[in-house]
Coordinates of C-alpha atoms and ligand atoms in Angstrom, one line a residue:
X1 CA -18.5 119.7 41.5
X2 CA -17.8 118.8 45.2
X3 CA -16.3 121.7 47.1
X4 CA -12.5 121.7 47.4
X5 CA -11.1 120.0 50.5
X6 CA -10.4 122.7 53.1
X7 CA -6.7 123.3 53.8
X8 CA -5.2 121.6 56.8
X9 CA -4.2 123.7 59.8
X10 CA -2.0 120.9 61.2
X11 CA 0.7 119.0 59.4
X12 CA 3.2 116.3 60.0
X13 CA 6.1 117.0 57.6
X14 CA 8.0 113.8 56.8
X15 CA 11.7 114.0 55.8
X16 CA 11.8 111.0 53.5
X17 CA 15.5 111.6 52.8
X18 CA 16.2 111.3 56.5
X19 CA 14.0 108.1 56.6
X20 CA 16.0 106.6 53.8
X21 CA 19.3 107.7 55.4
X22 CA 18.3 106.1 58.7
X23 CA 17.4 102.8 57.0
X24 CA 20.7 102.8 55.1
X25 CA 22.6 103.6 58.3
X26 CA 20.9 100.7 60.1
X27 CA 21.4 98.4 57.2
X28 CA 25.2 99.2 57.2
X29 CA 25.3 98.8 61.0
X30 CA 23.7 95.4 60.6
X31 CA 26.9 94.2 58.9
X32 CA 26.3 91.1 56.7
X33 CA 22.6 91.0 57.8
X34 CA 20.0 92.9 55.8
X35 CA 17.9 95.5 57.6
X36 CA 14.1 95.1 57.3
X37 CA 11.6 97.5 58.7
X38 CA 8.8 97.4 61.3
X39 CA 6.0 99.5 59.9
X40 CA 3.3 98.5 62.4
X41 CA 1.0 101.1 64.0
X42 CA 0.7 102.9 60.7
X43 CA 4.5 103.2 60.3
X44 CA 4.9 104.4 63.9
X45 CA 2.2 107.0 63.2
X46 CA 3.8 108.5 60.1
X47 CA 1.7 106.7 57.4
X48 CA 2.6 103.1 56.6
X49 CA 2.1 103.3 52.8
X50 CA 4.4 106.3 52.3
X51 CA 7.0 104.9 54.7
X52 CA 6.9 101.5 53.0
X53 CA 7.3 103.0 49.5
X54 CA 10.2 105.2 50.6
X55 CA 12.0 102.3 52.4
X56 CA 11.5 100.0 49.4
X57 CA 13.0 102.6 47.2
X58 CA 16.0 102.8 49.6
X59 CA 16.5 99.0 49.2
X60 CA 14.4 97.5 52.1
X61 CA 12.9 94.1 51.2
X62 CA 11.4 92.8 54.4
X63 CA 8.5 94.5 56.2
X64 CA 6.6 93.7 59.5
X65 CA 3.2 94.8 60.8
X66 CA 1.5 93.7 64.0
X67 CA -2.2 93.2 62.9
X68 CA -3.7 91.6 59.9
X69 CA -5.7 94.7 59.2
X70 CA -2.4 96.6 58.8
X71 CA -1.4 94.3 56.0
X72 CA -4.7 95.1 54.3
X73 CA -4.2 98.8 54.9
X74 CA -0.9 98.7 53.0
X75 CA -2.8 98.1 49.7
X76 CA -0.3 97.5 47.0
X77 CA 2.5 99.7 48.5
X78 CA 4.8 96.6 48.8
X79 CA 4.7 93.0 47.5
X80 CA 2.7 90.8 49.9
X81 CA 5.6 88.3 50.0
X82 CA 7.8 91.0 51.5
X83 CA 5.4 91.3 54.5
X84 CA 5.0 89.3 57.7
X85 CA 2.4 89.8 60.5
X86 CA 3.8 89.6 64.1
X87 CA 0.5 88.7 65.8
X88 CA 0.2 85.5 63.9
X89 CA -3.0 83.6 62.7
X90 CA -5.6 83.9 65.4
X91 CA -8.4 82.6 63.3
X92 CA -9.0 80.5 60.2
X93 CA -9.9 83.8 58.4
X94 CA -6.4 85.0 59.1
X95 CA -5.0 81.9 57.6
X96 CA -7.2 82.2 54.5
X97 CA -6.1 85.9 54.1
X98 CA -2.4 84.8 54.4
X99 CA -2.8 82.0 51.8
X100 CA -4.8 84.2 49.4
X101 CA -2.4 87.1 49.5
X102 CA 1.0 85.6 50.2
X103 CA 1.6 87.7 53.4
X104 CA 3.5 85.5 55.9
X105 CA 2.1 84.8 59.4
X106 CA 4.6 84.9 62.3
X107 CA 3.7 81.7 64.2
X108 CA 3.9 82.3 68.0
X109 CA 2.5 79.2 69.7
X110 CA 1.5 75.6 69.2
X111 CA -2.2 76.5 68.6
X112 CA -1.1 79.0 65.9
X113 CA 1.2 76.4 64.3
X114 CA -1.7 73.8 64.3
X115 CA -4.1 76.3 62.8
X116 CA -1.7 77.2 60.1
X117 CA -0.8 73.6 59.2
X118 CA -4.5 72.7 59.2
X119 CA -5.3 75.5 56.8
X120 CA -2.7 74.1 54.4
X121 CA 0.4 75.8 55.8
X122 CA 3.3 76.9 53.6
X123 CA 5.9 79.6 54.0
X124 CA 5.7 81.3 57.4
X125 CA 7.9 82.8 60.1
X126 CA 8.4 81.5 63.7
X127 CA 8.8 83.7 66.8
X128 CA 10.6 82.0 69.6
X129 CA 10.5 83.5 73.1
X130 CA 14.0 83.5 74.6
X131 CA 13.3 85.4 77.8
X132 CA 10.9 88.3 77.2
X133 CA 7.8 86.3 78.1
X134 CA 5.6 88.4 75.8
X135 CA 4.8 86.8 72.5
X136 CA 6.4 83.8 70.9
X137 CA 6.8 80.0 71.2
X138 CA 8.2 79.0 74.6
X139 CA 11.5 77.1 74.3
X140 CA 9.9 74.0 75.9
X141 CA 7.4 73.8 73.0
X142 CA 10.1 73.7 70.3
X143 CA 10.0 69.9 69.9
X144 CA 6.3 69.8 69.2
X145 CA 5.4 68.0 66.0
X146 CA 3.3 71.0 64.7
X147 CA 6.6 73.1 64.7
X148 CA 8.5 70.4 62.8
X149 CA 5.9 70.7 60.0
X150 CA 6.4 74.4 59.5
X151 CA 8.2 75.8 56.4
X152 CA 10.1 78.6 58.2
X153 CA 11.3 81.6 56.2
X154 CA 12.5 83.7 59.2
X155 CA 13.2 82.4 62.7
X156 CA 12.7 85.3 65.0
X157 CA 13.3 86.1 68.6
X158 CA 12.9 89.6 70.3
X159 CA 15.1 91.3 72.8
X160 CA 13.6 92.6 76.1
X161 CA 16.4 94.9 77.2
X162 CA 18.3 95.9 74.0
X163 CA 18.2 99.6 75.0
X164 CA 20.2 99.0 78.2
X165 CA 23.1 97.1 79.5
X166 CA 21.6 93.8 80.8
X167 CA 22.8 90.3 81.2
X168 CA 19.5 89.2 79.5
X169 CA 20.9 90.4 76.1
X170 CA 23.6 87.8 76.0
X171 CA 21.4 85.2 77.5
X172 CA 18.7 85.8 74.8
X173 CA 21.4 85.8 72.1
X174 CA 22.7 82.5 73.3
X175 CA 19.3 80.9 73.4
X176 CA 18.4 82.2 70.0
X177 CA 21.7 80.9 68.6
X178 CA 20.9 77.5 70.1
X179 CA 17.5 77.5 68.5
X180 CA 19.0 78.3 65.2
X181 CA 20.9 74.9 65.3
X182 CA 17.7 73.0 66.2
X183 CA 15.0 74.4 63.9
X184 CA 15.3 74.4 60.1
X185 CA 14.8 77.9 58.6
X186 CA 16.1 80.1 55.8
X187 CA 17.0 83.3 57.7
X188 CA 17.3 84.3 61.4
X189 CA 16.5 87.6 63.1
X190 CA 16.8 88.9 66.6
X191 CA 17.6 92.7 66.7
X192 CA 15.3 95.7 66.8
X193 CA 16.8 99.2 66.4
X194 CA 18.7 99.1 69.7
X195 CA 19.7 95.4 69.2
X196 CA 21.5 96.4 66.0
X197 CA 23.9 98.5 68.1
X198 CA 24.7 95.4 70.3
X199 CA 27.1 94.0 67.7
X200 CA 27.5 91.3 65.1
X201 CA 26.4 88.3 67.3
X202 CA 22.9 89.9 67.4
X203 CA 22.5 90.4 63.7
X204 CA 21.8 87.0 62.1
X205 CA 20.6 87.3 58.6
X206 CA 18.0 90.0 59.0
X207 CA 17.4 92.9 61.5
X208 CA 14.0 94.4 62.4
X209 CA 14.5 98.1 63.2
X210 CA 11.4 100.3 63.8
X211 CA 11.9 103.3 66.1
X212 CA 15.3 104.4 64.7
X213 CA 14.0 104.5 61.1
X214 CA 11.6 107.2 62.3
X215 CA 14.2 109.2 64.2
X216 CA 14.2 107.5 67.6
X217 CA 17.5 107.1 69.4
X218 CA 17.3 104.2 72.0
X219 CA 21.0 103.9 72.5
X220 CA 24.0 106.3 72.5
X221 CA 25.7 104.4 69.6
X222 CA 22.9 105.7 67.4
X223 CA 23.5 109.4 68.3
X224 CA 24.9 111.4 65.4
X225 CA 23.8 108.6 63.0
X226 CA 20.0 108.8 63.1
X227 CA 18.2 111.9 61.8
X228 CA 14.8 113.4 62.7
X229 CA 12.1 112.3 60.3
X230 CA 8.8 113.7 61.7
X231 CA 8.3 117.4 62.1
X232 CA 4.9 118.6 63.4
X233 CA 3.7 122.1 62.3
X234 CA 0.6 124.0 63.2
X235 CA -1.1 127.1 61.9
X236 CA -1.5 130.2 64.1
X237 CA -5.3 130.8 64.5
X238 CA -5.2 134.0 66.5
X239 CA -2.8 136.6 67.9
X240 CA -3.5 138.9 70.9
X241 CA -1.8 141.3 73.2
X242 CA -2.5 140.8 76.9
X243 CA -1.7 143.0 80.0
X244 CA 0.3 142.0 83.0
X245 CA -1.7 139.9 85.4
X246 CA -4.0 138.3 82.9
X247 CA -4.4 134.5 82.9
X248 CA -3.9 132.3 79.9
X249 CA -5.9 129.1 79.0
X250 CA -7.8 126.7 81.2
X251 CA -7.6 127.4 84.9
X252 CA -5.3 130.4 84.2
X253 CA -2.3 128.2 84.8
X254 CA -0.1 130.9 83.3
X255 CA -0.4 134.5 84.5
X256 CA 1.4 137.1 82.4
X257 CA 4.1 138.8 84.5
X258 CA 4.2 141.7 82.0
X259 CA 2.4 142.9 78.9
X260 CA 2.8 140.1 76.3
X261 CA 1.9 139.1 72.7
X262 CA 0.6 135.5 72.6
X263 CA -0.7 133.3 69.8
X264 CA -3.0 130.2 69.7
X265 CA -2.1 127.3 67.4
X266 CA -4.2 124.5 66.0
X267 CA -2.9 121.5 68.0
X268 CA -4.1 119.9 71.2
X269 CA -4.2 116.8 73.2
X270 CA -6.7 115.2 70.8
X271 CA -3.9 115.3 68.3
X272 CA -1.5 113.5 70.7
X273 CA 0.1 116.7 71.9
X274 CA -0.7 115.7 75.4
X275 CA -1.3 117.9 78.5
X276 CA 2.2 116.9 79.7
X277 CA 3.5 119.5 77.3
X278 CA 1.6 122.3 79.3
X279 CA 4.1 124.9 80.3
X280 CA 7.1 123.0 79.1
X281 CA 6.6 122.5 75.3
X282 CA 7.8 125.0 72.7
X283 CA 7.4 125.8 69.0
X284 CA 9.4 128.0 66.7
X285 CA 8.8 130.6 64.0
X286 CA 11.9 130.4 61.9
X287 CA 14.6 130.3 64.6
X288 CA 12.6 132.2 67.2
X289 CA 11.6 130.0 70.2
X290 CA 7.9 130.2 71.2
X291 CA 7.3 128.6 74.6
X292 CA 3.9 126.9 75.4
X293 CA 2.0 129.0 77.9
X294 CA -0.4 127.3 80.4
X295 CA -2.5 124.2 79.7
X296 CA -2.6 122.4 76.4
X297 CA -6.3 122.1 75.5
X298 CA -8.1 119.6 73.3
X299 CA -7.6 121.4 70.0
X300 CA -5.6 124.4 70.9
X301 CA -2.2 125.4 72.4
X302 CA -1.1 128.9 73.4
X303 CA 2.4 130.3 72.7
X304 CA 4.4 133.2 73.9
X305 CA 5.2 135.2 70.8
X306 CA 7.7 137.6 72.5
X307 CA 10.6 136.3 70.4
X308 CA 8.7 136.7 67.1
X309 CA 6.1 139.5 67.6
X310 CA 5.7 139.8 63.8
X311 CA 3.9 136.4 63.8
X312 CA 0.3 136.7 62.4
X313 CA -2.8 134.7 61.9
X314 CA -2.3 132.1 59.2
X315 CA 1.5 131.8 59.8
X316 CA 2.8 128.3 60.5
X317 CA 5.1 127.4 63.4
X318 CA 7.0 124.2 63.9
X319 CA 6.5 122.3 67.1
X320 CA 9.7 121.2 68.9
X321 CA 9.6 117.4 68.6
X322 CA 13.2 116.1 68.7
X323 CA 12.4 112.6 70.0
X324 CA 15.1 112.0 72.6
X325 CA 14.7 115.5 74.0
X326 CA 10.9 115.3 73.9
X327 CA 11.0 112.0 75.8
X328 CA 13.2 113.4 78.5
X329 CA 11.0 116.5 78.9
X330 CA 7.7 114.7 79.0
X331 CA 8.5 111.3 80.5
X332 CA 6.7 109.7 77.4
X333 CA 8.7 107.1 75.5
X334 CA 10.0 108.0 72.0
X335 CA 7.6 105.2 70.7
X336 CA 4.6 106.9 72.4
X337 CA 5.6 110.3 71.1
X338 CA 5.5 109.0 67.5
X339 CA 2.5 106.7 67.6
X340 CA 0.3 109.3 69.5
X341 CA 0.2 111.8 66.7
X342 CA -3.4 111.8 65.6
X343 CA -5.6 111.7 62.5
X344 CA -5.9 115.4 62.2
X345 CA -2.3 115.8 61.1
X346 CA -2.1 116.1 57.3
X347 CA 0.7 113.7 56.5
Ligands
LIG1 C1 8.1 96.6 67.1 C2 9.0 95.5 66.9 C3 10.3 95.7 66.4 C4 10.9 97.1 66.1 O1 11.4 97.5 67.4 P1 12.1 99.0 67.5 O2 12.5 99.0 69.0 O3 11.0 99.9 67.2 O4 13.2 99.0 66.6 C5 11.1 94.6 66.1 N1 10.6 93.3 66.4 C6 9.4 93.1 66.9 C7 9.0 91.7 67.2 C8 8.6 94.2 67.2 O5 7.4 93.9 67.8

């Protein structure tokens, strides 16, 4: 018999009820449109298969990934016909994969449209660029004959500034509405998480939330609605008592002002708990706050156990990771905070 898998010392606990609550809330806020789900980047770092299954159980029927390999990674978690790939067909092999599986490509350019048509075509999505200048068909290319040949399930555009008040929001909405009258399609989609909060003109038939499904709050309208989904937790590897004046961690960035009890936990920057948390992060044992002392290192972080001196080796602590608060403390975006969390987290 192979030896039993050693127990993890680092966990990412997922609150699937909160995930489903967030999808239902965003679906309700989408009015007459249905909410889909962006599950790219491994479900924003949380595990795309589990996320997709939970969202499907909540009622979600449209899923989006960025790369073709992410479609393959989903296995049979969701029906291929419910999935579209944002990056579109870059090669003939991508087209062949789409045709064989039924996963829809999102066409972003005339070359992609030609490639898809040449491969045999069929149901696809079209992304039109209405002012972000990132990925999507420029408005000037709409009249191309290769676009007229497409069989478009969802006509997409994507907002550049949905998380702020910007005149570009209305401008993009107007351009997208205009495109909807020019290009035949079954359904139209414009809004990401933040865009859902911009109101009914932004909803179309389908919305594409990502961040807020996973607990992110890009706009104040979503405060009090969206619940935290991802909770990191780490095991305490060692506890020690140190005297006043002793240094802690690399470069002794923290020096004890008094005798202290401290503990070392099994998380570090290699796990996505970056050095920007040095001296400002915190964890908790039950309700007792345990501030991060000194530098975060690759695999380890040191905590002040003053508030919970009973903490011992093998105990688990939760790492404070409320996304809006974590973003304002570290300067990282809520998106980065989620997608950084590494492979050593047991999910
Ligand atoms: C990632 C992505 C989304 C989801 O955006 P959030 O801001 O995470 O809600 C929607 N649409 C497109 C095209 C995307 O790339």
